[in-house]
């Protein structure tokens, strides 16, 4: 439960808002690199942290991320021309580089010094791991570019996608740090008590604060002599890692041992783009296109699950996720198809910004409570004009998640050993 | 004409508003019983007086009407599971009875006393006459359950339906107490002066205040020696009865002598659900399924008139009610098909909340003026912490409407005699 | 660049706003005459300067422009009956003339003097040149009716249409006074340097204030010895004339020498109806139906370009004007088909009301800067209770635009000579 003013403080992300300023102290994903497949290809609209922007890949391959409106007369650059190392407004032909400098002003008989004085708002970009990153804060505070382990894994060992979610980023992200819910929402075989999550539905949670945020483990009893322990990291301010190394169902390795994660990038206060990524445990693990399609479809966001030309699910809030009440009665907990779609139903169904002043939290909500506390503390730090420690990307550089069966009489920390160290 | 502040006072129905509080001193229709056709069937969304709720029929057949959001983390119970005498949230499996008590908390390793402390908001329900009723006010002021005559008539002698209307409840209800308009809006045979309402278009209105609200009669000259008198009741705060016993066109009984009525249940300030009911004059009058379909279709809300899966008319504000201007020129007053659809065009066309400060009222508006006055007085009574007399359901228990031809030299009261007494 | 408060001052047009009052000192186009094709035909909805109105043509052919809602109970007159010299409300049959006088009150047993006291808001109308004009200001300040030259040209020499635009009138109108943009937005043959506008993309602009607003010329170098000079007039507060006499491409007359123009009539703050008109240079120039269709289609608003039953373009903001990025790469500056559609993309794409406090104006924006200044001055004049000089229609009576090739050593004024005088 939060005070209404703290709920507001955490939810609002526009320029000048406390949390908006916090998020602007970190590099954020602006779009997928593949949305700009070629040099000089069509520009795309980007709305991020409540700001309307345009992304374009120039003739050299560099990505510009600039104000959606020309500084001259505020015409929309979406209808402009991406050509010869710059974006050109269609209204009067003024042209700007990815840095926002004006390099042509053909409507003016004698542009003179005007050309140097007019600037297009432009944010720095950095392309890595299939994502175009940007930094929207004060330049003097700009951290070194993102260097998460998953960004270092070569393409064939990594996959990344994004999905549109119609609610505030925080209630979406809280779903990601809620280990308990998988025993319910994601129970897709009612009456079958074989799966571990069906056998132990109230996992024990341990949380440990770190420089980059926190890590937490959930422990489920797998047998009288063995526990299944899964580690998650919260990399501030809006990223998650989680272990996907061990198949929960059998013990031993699944055929594709990997680490998974999300970033919840706020479009604005009431909409979010969820970046979904995974990368192989080590060099032996390839994430082939076939596997990726299978994996995304399982999550409910495969190629056939999206409204063509968008990142929106066909099963969405407007159609009750095509819930099948008969299926819900007989086979699955929700009657909704797609693991992430099930999450969306719960998260979007709360409304655009959930009212946390009406909650009733319990012990299984520890990870969420801590996450909010860390965010509120960091917001305070930024409001005081200081920089949160976690803004230094070196602190999260070598973090990786893990999961494994651990003998009941052994500590997970000892058992995991080197598995928690980055291998890429 | 009303002062703008009185217009607001009458129109707003949310929790804590003056009229919202008044409406919460009476049992209100929450949904049709047949929307929950079986025990443990899928729950349905209910929005009533600006509150988002979920209705479910539990394993014993009892109807729960509860907060649409789980008290734990505000997940939407619409996606939950209705099973074994309770509604279970799909997020973490917390389960609640129709009374709002928590009976299971499977995500918690040791729920302890928490299970007794957490409550789901639940309103009492009462099922009668094909309607699920609820009371949303303070429990210590809860009246005895509704006992209108039409609720006592057995199913085969009664019908009830509901229709969505896209405007404030009050302008919809005012239409119901406006006898004069039927000579115009509902004139579906232009140029034919046979129908009584075409012959006398300015009925005389008499109003008499009662304990439950008021009754009023409209008197139209049928011939030099005979008047047609129709009685209507206003049962506070939002119900109407009207006589449908006598066919206006011929004198004597129509083949289905019945009493009709509506309740206008506010969804919120700008939307209404209109409950439509009718019941036979006495045991000899059956409302067969064939008759009901015919009757509903005549009103414009028959099975073919609704958008499938909704209570919304296909002929609606968004498509100008499919008005046929040629028909309007030659045959009917409005060019719109369906008697109630004609009403909706006028009422919804006024805008979400009509601006009554710009009205110019006349003598034919007496019933409406009185209705507003009664409502404003009752709102004041409730605001003072008192209970309006009409909140006692026993006062409206035996009320029934009537209509009949009355010799010009006789009083309707004398002529109606016992017809105004409940027969069920 | 404008101060935010001046931007607001110019953009808001509702009753009581400073600019709304200014616009109410002039006759405004309310609808096309052909929208009311016959006496007693169906009424149409008109929203103008933020007011909801109904236009109807009565039995004598006279056009009434009245409040959209009946003064009795605010029922929508759109569903009323247009019959026998008046509009009749469908609710209770009250009937009003085009002047707003009540002439029938059939629901009242004894209307008495009431019928004289109730008035329907009615604005004066005047039909000319295919347009129904209205005046919405104080009656004592009403100017003589519009008498622009194009209204005097007989039908076969004139055409007029209207198009819906989804943004504030001012950014639409500013596009009309922006001569420079045609070298860019409307360049539909990339790489072809033959057209004059491709050869000289930074025209010189001269502005001259007049009693009715201003006139301005743009001068483009056509050859070392010749300039192409085009004259535009700004007829306050929201009309434009522009020369279409000379084909820019070849010199000499195009086959249809004419004068063109627009009026930008605000629906409300965020929507506009653009009236498009043209009329022949003199009696020898006929605008045949075939030519008009060709001309409108070239502009992107031909019969096939509109959503049937509306004045809205099929290529619109909701579908990115069906932009063809391949076409934009290879053939046309915008990839959008239709000359006016190209304008709409830029103007509507700015958002409902462009934020002029973020502009960076240049020398090519002189005409726009002056236009804003004139409007702000006139708004001040009206706010002081005075009447702007330009409100007298006699001052713009004989104004016409022109365009011609002018020898480089000669002044356009001398060369144009009599061409600038009205010929109708």
Short mmCIF file of N, CA and C in Angstrom, two decimals, chain A residues 119-263:
data_model
loop_
_atom_site.label_atom_id
_atom_site.label_comp_id
_atom_site.label_asym_id
_atom_site.label_seq_id
_atom_site.Cartn_x
_atom_site.Cartn_y
_atom_site.Cartn_z
N UNK A 119 18.26 24.88 -33.97
CA UNK A 119 18.63 23.51 -33.60
C UNK A 119 17.37 22.66 -33.48
N UNK A 120 17.52 21.43 -33.89
CA UNK A 120 16.46 20.44 -33.68
C UNK A 120 16.83 19.65 -32.43
N UNK A 121 15.89 19.50 -31.50
CA UNK A 121 16.17 18.69 -30.32
C UNK A 121 16.59 17.28 -30.74
N UNK A 122 17.75 16.84 -30.28
CA UNK A 122 18.26 15.51 -30.66
C UNK A 122 18.85 14.84 -29.44
N UNK A 123 18.52 13.58 -29.25
CA UNK A 123 19.08 12.82 -28.14
C UNK A 123 20.16 11.89 -28.67
N UNK A 124 21.23 11.68 -27.88
CA UNK A 124 22.27 10.75 -28.31
C UNK A 124 21.70 9.33 -28.43
N UNK A 125 22.21 8.59 -29.37
CA UNK A 125 21.77 7.19 -29.51
C UNK A 125 22.98 6.27 -29.51
N UNK A 126 22.70 5.02 -29.23
CA UNK A 126 23.76 4.01 -29.15
C UNK A 126 23.09 2.69 -29.52
N UNK A 127 23.63 2.00 -30.48
CA UNK A 127 22.98 0.80 -30.99
C UNK A 127 23.75 -0.43 -30.52
N UNK A 128 23.04 -1.29 -29.83
CA UNK A 128 23.71 -2.50 -29.36
C UNK A 128 22.69 -3.56 -28.99
N UNK A 129 23.02 -4.80 -29.32
CA UNK A 129 22.17 -5.91 -28.92
C UNK A 129 20.80 -5.88 -29.57
N UNK A 130 20.73 -5.29 -30.77
CA UNK A 130 19.45 -5.27 -31.46
C UNK A 130 18.54 -4.15 -31.00
N UNK A 131 19.07 -3.27 -30.14
CA UNK A 131 18.26 -2.18 -29.58
C UNK A 131 18.95 -0.84 -29.86
N UNK A 132 18.17 0.18 -30.16
CA UNK A 132 18.69 1.55 -30.20
C UNK A 132 18.41 2.17 -28.83
N UNK A 133 19.47 2.54 -28.13
CA UNK A 133 19.36 3.14 -26.80
C UNK A 133 19.49 4.65 -26.90
N UNK A 134 18.86 5.31 -25.95
CA UNK A 134 19.05 6.76 -25.91
C UNK A 134 19.16 7.23 -24.47
N UNK A 135 19.72 8.42 -24.34
CA UNK A 135 19.85 9.05 -23.03
C UNK A 135 19.20 10.42 -23.12
N UNK A 136 18.20 10.66 -22.26
CA UNK A 136 17.39 11.88 -22.38
C UNK A 136 17.62 12.86 -21.24
N UNK A 137 18.69 12.65 -20.47
CA UNK A 137 18.95 13.55 -19.35
C UNK A 137 20.00 14.61 -19.68
N UNK A 138 20.44 15.34 -18.66
CA UNK A 138 21.45 16.38 -18.87
C UNK A 138 22.74 15.75 -19.39
N UNK A 139 23.33 16.38 -20.39
CA UNK A 139 24.51 15.78 -21.03
C UNK A 139 25.67 15.60 -20.05
N UNK A 140 25.83 16.53 -19.12
CA UNK A 140 26.98 16.44 -18.21
C UNK A 140 26.86 15.26 -17.25
N UNK A 141 25.67 14.70 -17.16
CA UNK A 141 25.50 13.54 -16.27
C UNK A 141 25.40 12.23 -17.04
N UNK A 142 25.65 12.27 -18.33
CA UNK A 142 25.43 11.08 -19.16
C UNK A 142 26.37 9.95 -18.78
N UNK A 143 25.82 8.78 -18.44
CA UNK A 143 26.67 7.64 -18.08
C UNK A 143 27.30 7.03 -19.35
N UNK A 144 28.27 6.18 -19.17
CA UNK A 144 28.80 5.42 -20.30
C UNK A 144 27.66 4.55 -20.84
N UNK A 145 27.78 4.13 -22.11
CA UNK A 145 26.63 3.44 -22.73
C UNK A 145 26.38 2.07 -22.11
N UNK A 146 25.20 1.52 -22.31
CA UNK A 146 24.81 0.26 -21.67
C UNK A 146 25.72 -0.88 -22.09
N UNK A 147 26.00 -1.75 -21.14
CA UNK A 147 26.94 -2.85 -21.39
C UNK A 147 26.48 -4.10 -20.67
N UNK A 148 25.15 -4.32 -20.63
CA UNK A 148 24.64 -5.53 -19.98
C UNK A 148 25.18 -6.76 -20.70
N UNK A 149 25.25 -7.86 -19.95
CA UNK A 149 25.80 -9.06 -20.55
C UNK A 149 25.05 -9.46 -21.82
N UNK A 150 23.71 -9.32 -21.79
CA UNK A 150 22.93 -9.77 -22.96
C UNK A 150 23.26 -8.97 -24.21
N UNK A 151 23.77 -7.76 -24.03
CA UNK A 151 24.14 -6.95 -25.20
C UNK A 151 25.45 -7.44 -25.81
N UNK A 152 26.25 -8.14 -24.99
CA UNK A 152 27.53 -8.62 -25.49
C UNK A 152 27.41 -9.99 -26.17
N UNK A 153 26.34 -10.70 -25.87
CA UNK A 153 26.15 -12.00 -26.52
C UNK A 153 25.91 -11.80 -28.02
N UNK A 154 26.61 -12.54 -28.86
CA UNK A 154 26.41 -12.37 -30.31
C UNK A 154 24.96 -12.70 -30.71
N UNK A 155 24.55 -12.19 -31.86
CA UNK A 155 23.15 -12.28 -32.30
C UNK A 155 22.58 -13.69 -32.21
N UNK A 156 23.32 -14.67 -32.64
CA UNK A 156 22.77 -16.04 -32.70
C UNK A 156 22.53 -16.60 -31.30
N UNK A 157 23.10 -15.96 -30.32
CA UNK A 157 22.90 -16.41 -28.93
C UNK A 157 21.90 -15.54 -28.18
N UNK A 158 21.26 -14.62 -28.89
CA UNK A 158 20.41 -13.64 -28.20
C UNK A 158 19.17 -13.35 -29.04
N UNK A 159 18.07 -13.06 -28.40
CA UNK A 159 16.90 -12.55 -29.13
C UNK A 159 16.28 -11.41 -28.36
N UNK A 160 15.62 -10.52 -29.08
CA UNK A 160 14.97 -9.39 -28.44
C UNK A 160 13.73 -9.01 -29.26
N UNK A 161 12.67 -8.67 -28.56
CA UNK A 161 11.44 -8.22 -29.21
C UNK A 161 10.81 -7.14 -28.35
N UNK A 162 9.74 -6.55 -28.82
CA UNK A 162 9.02 -5.61 -27.95
C UNK A 162 7.52 -5.76 -28.14
N UNK A 163 6.77 -5.43 -27.08
CA UNK A 163 5.32 -5.58 -27.07
C UNK A 163 4.71 -4.35 -26.44
N UNK A 164 3.63 -3.90 -27.03
CA UNK A 164 2.89 -2.75 -26.51
C UNK A 164 2.00 -3.18 -25.36
N UNK A 165 2.06 -2.43 -24.25
CA UNK A 165 1.17 -2.72 -23.13
C UNK A 165 0.44 -1.46 -22.71
N UNK A 166 -0.88 -1.61 -22.54
CA UNK A 166 -1.74 -0.43 -22.35
C UNK A 166 -1.94 -0.11 -20.87
N UNK A 167 -0.84 0.16 -20.17
CA UNK A 167 -0.96 0.61 -18.79
C UNK A 167 0.38 1.21 -18.37
N UNK A 168 0.40 1.78 -17.20
CA UNK A 168 1.61 2.37 -16.65
C UNK A 168 2.72 1.32 -16.52
N UNK A 169 3.96 1.77 -16.72
CA UNK A 169 5.10 0.84 -16.70
C UNK A 169 5.22 0.12 -15.36
N UNK A 170 4.82 0.77 -14.25
CA UNK A 170 5.16 0.20 -12.95
C UNK A 170 4.34 -1.05 -12.63
N UNK A 171 3.05 -1.01 -12.94
CA UNK A 171 2.27 -2.21 -12.64
C UNK A 171 2.67 -3.36 -13.57
N UNK A 172 3.15 -3.03 -14.76
CA UNK A 172 3.69 -4.06 -15.65
C UNK A 172 4.98 -4.63 -15.05
N UNK A 173 5.86 -3.75 -14.62
CA UNK A 173 7.15 -4.19 -14.06
C UNK A 173 6.95 -4.97 -12.77
N UNK A 174 6.01 -4.55 -11.95
CA UNK A 174 5.74 -5.28 -10.71
C UNK A 174 5.34 -6.72 -11.00
N UNK A 175 4.61 -6.92 -12.11
CA UNK A 175 4.27 -8.28 -12.50
C UNK A 175 5.53 -9.11 -12.75
N UNK A 176 6.56 -8.46 -13.27
CA UNK A 176 7.80 -9.17 -13.56
C UNK A 176 8.57 -9.58 -12.31
N UNK A 177 8.32 -8.91 -11.22
CA UNK A 177 9.04 -9.22 -9.97
C UNK A 177 8.15 -9.95 -8.98
N UNK A 178 7.12 -10.57 -9.52
CA UNK A 178 6.14 -11.25 -8.69
C UNK A 178 6.24 -12.74 -9.01
N UNK A 179 7.06 -13.44 -8.27
CA UNK A 179 7.29 -14.85 -8.61
C UNK A 179 6.07 -15.72 -8.30
N UNK A 180 5.33 -15.33 -7.26
CA UNK A 180 4.22 -16.19 -6.80
C UNK A 180 3.15 -16.37 -7.86
N UNK A 181 2.91 -15.36 -8.66
CA UNK A 181 1.75 -15.42 -9.55
C UNK A 181 1.83 -16.55 -10.56
N UNK A 182 3.03 -17.03 -10.85
CA UNK A 182 3.12 -18.04 -11.91
C UNK A 182 2.41 -19.33 -11.54
N UNK A 183 2.26 -19.59 -10.25
CA UNK A 183 1.51 -20.78 -9.84
C UNK A 183 0.03 -20.68 -10.17
N UNK A 184 -0.43 -19.48 -10.42
CA UNK A 184 -1.87 -19.27 -10.66
C UNK A 184 -2.09 -18.85 -12.12
N UNK A 185 -1.78 -17.61 -12.41
CA UNK A 185 -2.02 -17.09 -13.77
C UNK A 185 -1.52 -18.05 -14.86
N UNK A 186 -0.33 -18.61 -14.64
CA UNK A 186 0.29 -19.38 -15.72
C UNK A 186 0.09 -20.88 -15.56
N UNK A 187 -0.80 -21.28 -14.69
CA UNK A 187 -1.11 -22.70 -14.56
C UNK A 187 -2.00 -23.11 -15.74
N UNK A 188 -1.38 -23.74 -16.70
CA UNK A 188 -2.11 -24.10 -17.92
C UNK A 188 -2.49 -25.57 -17.98
N UNK A 189 -2.35 -26.26 -16.84
CA UNK A 189 -2.83 -27.65 -16.81
C UNK A 189 -3.48 -27.90 -15.45
N UNK A 190 -4.69 -27.41 -15.33
CA UNK A 190 -5.46 -27.56 -14.08
C UNK A 190 -5.53 -29.02 -13.68
N UNK A 191 -5.37 -29.28 -12.41
CA UNK A 191 -5.55 -30.64 -11.91
C UNK A 191 -4.29 -31.48 -12.03
N UNK A 192 -3.30 -30.98 -12.74
CA UNK A 192 -2.04 -31.73 -12.87
C UNK A 192 -1.10 -31.22 -11.78
N UNK A 193 -0.74 -32.09 -10.84
CA UNK A 193 0.09 -31.61 -9.73
C UNK A 193 1.56 -31.93 -9.97
N UNK A 194 1.90 -32.39 -11.18
CA UNK A 194 3.31 -32.68 -11.47
C UNK A 194 4.17 -31.42 -11.46
N UNK A 195 3.74 -30.35 -12.14
CA UNK A 195 4.64 -29.20 -12.21
C UNK A 195 4.98 -28.67 -10.83
N UNK A 196 6.20 -28.26 -10.72
CA UNK A 196 6.69 -27.76 -9.45
C UNK A 196 5.82 -26.63 -8.92
N UNK A 197 5.47 -25.71 -9.82
CA UNK A 197 4.71 -24.54 -9.35
C UNK A 197 3.32 -24.92 -8.85
N UNK A 198 2.84 -26.11 -9.29
CA UNK A 198 1.56 -26.59 -8.76
C UNK A 198 1.76 -27.21 -7.39
N UNK A 199 2.96 -27.76 -7.18
CA UNK A 199 3.21 -28.45 -5.90
C UNK A 199 3.52 -27.47 -4.78
N UNK A 200 4.26 -26.40 -5.11
CA UNK A 200 4.57 -25.41 -4.06
C UNK A 200 4.17 -24.04 -4.59
N UNK A 201 3.04 -23.55 -4.09
CA UNK A 201 2.49 -22.31 -4.63
C UNK A 201 2.80 -21.09 -3.76
N UNK A 202 3.53 -21.31 -2.68
CA UNK A 202 3.88 -20.16 -1.83
C UNK A 202 5.39 -20.14 -1.60
N UNK A 203 6.13 -19.73 -2.63
CA UNK A 203 7.58 -19.77 -2.55
C UNK A 203 8.11 -18.84 -1.45
N UNK A 204 9.25 -19.21 -0.87
CA UNK A 204 9.94 -18.34 0.08
C UNK A 204 10.79 -17.37 -0.73
N UNK A 205 10.80 -16.12 -0.29
CA UNK A 205 11.51 -15.07 -1.03
C UNK A 205 12.61 -14.48 -0.16
N UNK A 206 13.82 -14.41 -0.74
CA UNK A 206 14.93 -13.71 -0.07
C UNK A 206 15.37 -12.56 -0.96
N UNK A 207 15.59 -11.41 -0.37
CA UNK A 207 15.98 -10.24 -1.15
C UNK A 207 17.31 -9.70 -0.63
N UNK A 208 18.15 -9.32 -1.57
CA UNK A 208 19.42 -8.72 -1.16
C UNK A 208 19.67 -7.48 -1.99
N UNK A 209 19.76 -6.37 -1.33
CA UNK A 209 20.04 -5.12 -2.04
C UNK A 209 21.45 -5.16 -2.61
N UNK A 210 21.62 -4.54 -3.78
CA UNK A 210 22.93 -4.49 -4.42
C UNK A 210 23.18 -3.06 -4.91
N UNK A 211 24.34 -2.86 -5.47
CA UNK A 211 24.66 -1.53 -6.00
C UNK A 211 23.76 -1.15 -7.18
N UNK A 212 23.37 -2.16 -7.95
CA UNK A 212 22.60 -1.88 -9.17
C UNK A 212 21.09 -1.93 -8.94
N UNK A 213 20.67 -2.42 -7.77
CA UNK A 213 19.24 -2.57 -7.48
C UNK A 213 19.06 -3.65 -6.42
N UNK A 214 18.58 -4.81 -6.82
CA UNK A 214 18.60 -5.93 -5.89
C UNK A 214 18.59 -7.24 -6.65
N UNK A 215 18.91 -8.33 -5.92
CA UNK A 215 18.65 -9.65 -6.48
C UNK A 215 17.73 -10.35 -5.48
N UNK A 216 16.91 -11.23 -5.99
CA UNK A 216 16.10 -12.00 -5.06
C UNK A 216 15.96 -13.41 -5.57
N UNK A 217 15.76 -14.30 -4.62
CA UNK A 217 15.56 -15.70 -4.99
C UNK A 217 14.20 -16.15 -4.47
N UNK A 218 13.59 -17.01 -5.26
CA UNK A 218 12.39 -17.69 -4.77
C UNK A 218 12.75 -19.16 -4.63
N UNK A 219 12.33 -19.73 -3.53
CA UNK A 219 12.65 -21.12 -3.24
C UNK A 219 11.37 -21.93 -3.12
N UNK A 220 11.28 -22.95 -3.96
CA UNK A 220 10.12 -23.85 -3.92
C UNK A 220 10.59 -25.26 -3.58
N UNK A 221 9.84 -25.93 -2.70
CA UNK A 221 10.18 -27.31 -2.34
C UNK A 221 9.90 -28.22 -3.54
N UNK A 222 10.93 -28.89 -4.01
CA UNK A 222 10.77 -29.78 -5.16
C UNK A 222 10.57 -31.22 -4.70
N UNK A 223 11.21 -31.57 -3.62
CA UNK A 223 11.09 -32.90 -3.04
C UNK A 223 11.56 -32.77 -1.60
N UNK A 224 11.43 -33.81 -0.82
CA UNK A 224 11.88 -33.68 0.58
C UNK A 224 13.36 -33.30 0.67
N UNK A 225 14.12 -33.62 -0.37
CA UNK A 225 15.57 -33.40 -0.28
C UNK A 225 16.08 -32.32 -1.21
N UNK A 226 15.17 -31.65 -1.92
CA UNK A 226 15.66 -30.72 -2.93
C UNK A 226 14.71 -29.54 -3.11
N UNK A 227 15.31 -28.37 -3.32
CA UNK A 227 14.54 -27.16 -3.59
C UNK A 227 14.86 -26.64 -4.98
N UNK A 228 13.86 -25.99 -5.56
CA UNK A 228 14.13 -25.28 -6.82
C UNK A 228 14.29 -23.80 -6.48
N UNK A 229 15.47 -23.26 -6.83
CA UNK A 229 15.77 -21.87 -6.48
C UNK A 229 15.95 -21.07 -7.77
N UNK A 230 15.20 -19.99 -7.85
CA UNK A 230 15.30 -19.15 -9.04
C UNK A 230 15.72 -17.74 -8.62
N UNK A 231 16.71 -17.23 -9.34
CA UNK A 231 17.19 -15.89 -9.02
C UNK A 231 16.69 -14.90 -10.06
N UNK A 232 16.32 -13.74 -9.55
CA UNK A 232 15.91 -12.61 -10.38
C UNK A 232 16.76 -11.41 -9.98
N UNK A 233 17.12 -10.57 -10.95
CA UNK A 233 17.72 -9.29 -10.59
C UNK A 233 16.83 -8.13 -11.01
N UNK A 234 16.83 -7.14 -10.17
CA UNK A 234 16.23 -5.85 -10.53
C UNK A 234 17.38 -4.89 -10.82
N UNK A 235 17.55 -4.56 -12.09
CA UNK A 235 18.57 -3.60 -12.48
C UNK A 235 17.88 -2.27 -12.66
N UNK A 236 18.18 -1.37 -11.79
CA UNK A 236 17.46 -0.09 -11.77
C UNK A 236 17.69 0.68 -13.06
N UNK A 237 16.70 1.42 -13.49
CA UNK A 237 15.40 1.63 -12.83
C UNK A 237 14.28 0.75 -13.40
N UNK A 238 14.49 0.05 -14.55
CA UNK A 238 13.32 -0.63 -15.14
C UNK A 238 13.67 -1.90 -15.91
N UNK A 239 14.67 -2.61 -15.44
CA UNK A 239 15.06 -3.86 -16.10
C UNK A 239 15.00 -5.02 -15.12
N UNK A 240 14.71 -6.18 -15.70
CA UNK A 240 14.69 -7.41 -14.92
C UNK A 240 15.51 -8.48 -15.63
N UNK A 241 16.22 -9.29 -14.85
CA UNK A 241 16.81 -10.55 -15.34
C UNK A 241 16.20 -11.69 -14.54
N UNK A 242 16.06 -12.85 -15.20
CA UNK A 242 15.56 -14.00 -14.44
C UNK A 242 16.15 -15.28 -15.02
N UNK A 243 16.37 -16.22 -14.15
CA UNK A 243 16.99 -17.46 -14.57
C UNK A 243 16.05 -18.30 -15.42
N UNK A 244 16.55 -18.81 -16.55
CA UNK A 244 15.78 -19.72 -17.39
C UNK A 244 16.67 -20.88 -17.79
N UNK A 245 17.57 -21.19 -16.89
CA UNK A 245 18.63 -22.16 -17.19
C UNK A 245 18.12 -23.59 -17.02
N UNK A 246 17.36 -23.78 -15.95
CA UNK A 246 16.96 -25.12 -15.55
C UNK A 246 15.48 -25.33 -15.82
N UNK A 247 15.16 -26.43 -16.44
CA UNK A 247 13.75 -26.72 -16.61
C UNK A 247 13.18 -27.06 -15.24
N UNK A 248 12.13 -26.36 -14.86
CA UNK A 248 11.51 -26.64 -13.56
C UNK A 248 10.92 -28.02 -13.49
N UNK A 249 10.57 -28.57 -14.64
CA UNK A 249 9.74 -29.77 -14.61
C UNK A 249 10.54 -31.04 -14.36
N UNK A 250 11.78 -31.06 -14.75
CA UNK A 250 12.45 -32.33 -14.64
C UNK A 250 13.73 -32.29 -13.82
N UNK A 251 14.25 -31.16 -13.58
CA UNK A 251 15.60 -31.11 -13.03
C UNK A 251 16.53 -31.20 -14.22
N UNK A 252 17.79 -30.99 -14.00
CA UNK A 252 18.73 -30.99 -15.12
C UNK A 252 18.45 -29.83 -16.04
N UNK A 253 19.22 -29.71 -17.08
CA UNK A 253 19.09 -28.60 -18.01
C UNK A 253 17.91 -28.79 -18.96
N UNK A 254 17.24 -27.72 -19.26
CA UNK A 254 16.31 -27.77 -20.39
C UNK A 254 17.18 -27.79 -21.63
N UNK A 255 16.54 -28.01 -22.77
CA UNK A 255 17.36 -28.07 -23.97
C UNK A 255 17.95 -26.72 -24.34
N UNK A 256 17.32 -25.63 -23.88
CA UNK A 256 17.85 -24.29 -24.18
C UNK A 256 18.07 -23.51 -22.89
N UNK A 257 19.14 -23.78 -22.21
CA UNK A 257 19.42 -23.03 -20.98
C UNK A 257 19.78 -21.59 -21.31
N UNK A 258 19.04 -20.67 -20.72
CA UNK A 258 19.23 -19.26 -21.08
C UNK A 258 18.88 -18.37 -19.90
N UNK A 259 19.19 -17.12 -20.07
CA UNK A 259 18.76 -16.11 -19.10
C UNK A 259 17.76 -15.21 -19.83
N UNK A 260 16.70 -14.85 -19.12
CA UNK A 260 15.64 -14.05 -19.72
C UNK A 260 15.54 -12.69 -19.03
N UNK A 261 14.85 -11.79 -19.69
CA UNK A 261 14.64 -10.50 -19.05
C UNK A 261 13.68 -9.61 -19.80
N UNK A 262 13.31 -8.52 -19.15
CA UNK A 262 12.46 -7.49 -19.75
C UNK A 262 12.99 -6.11 -19.38
N UNK A 263 12.72 -5.16 -20.23
CA UNK A 263 12.80 -3.75 -19.83
C UNK A 263 11.43 -3.15 -20.09
#
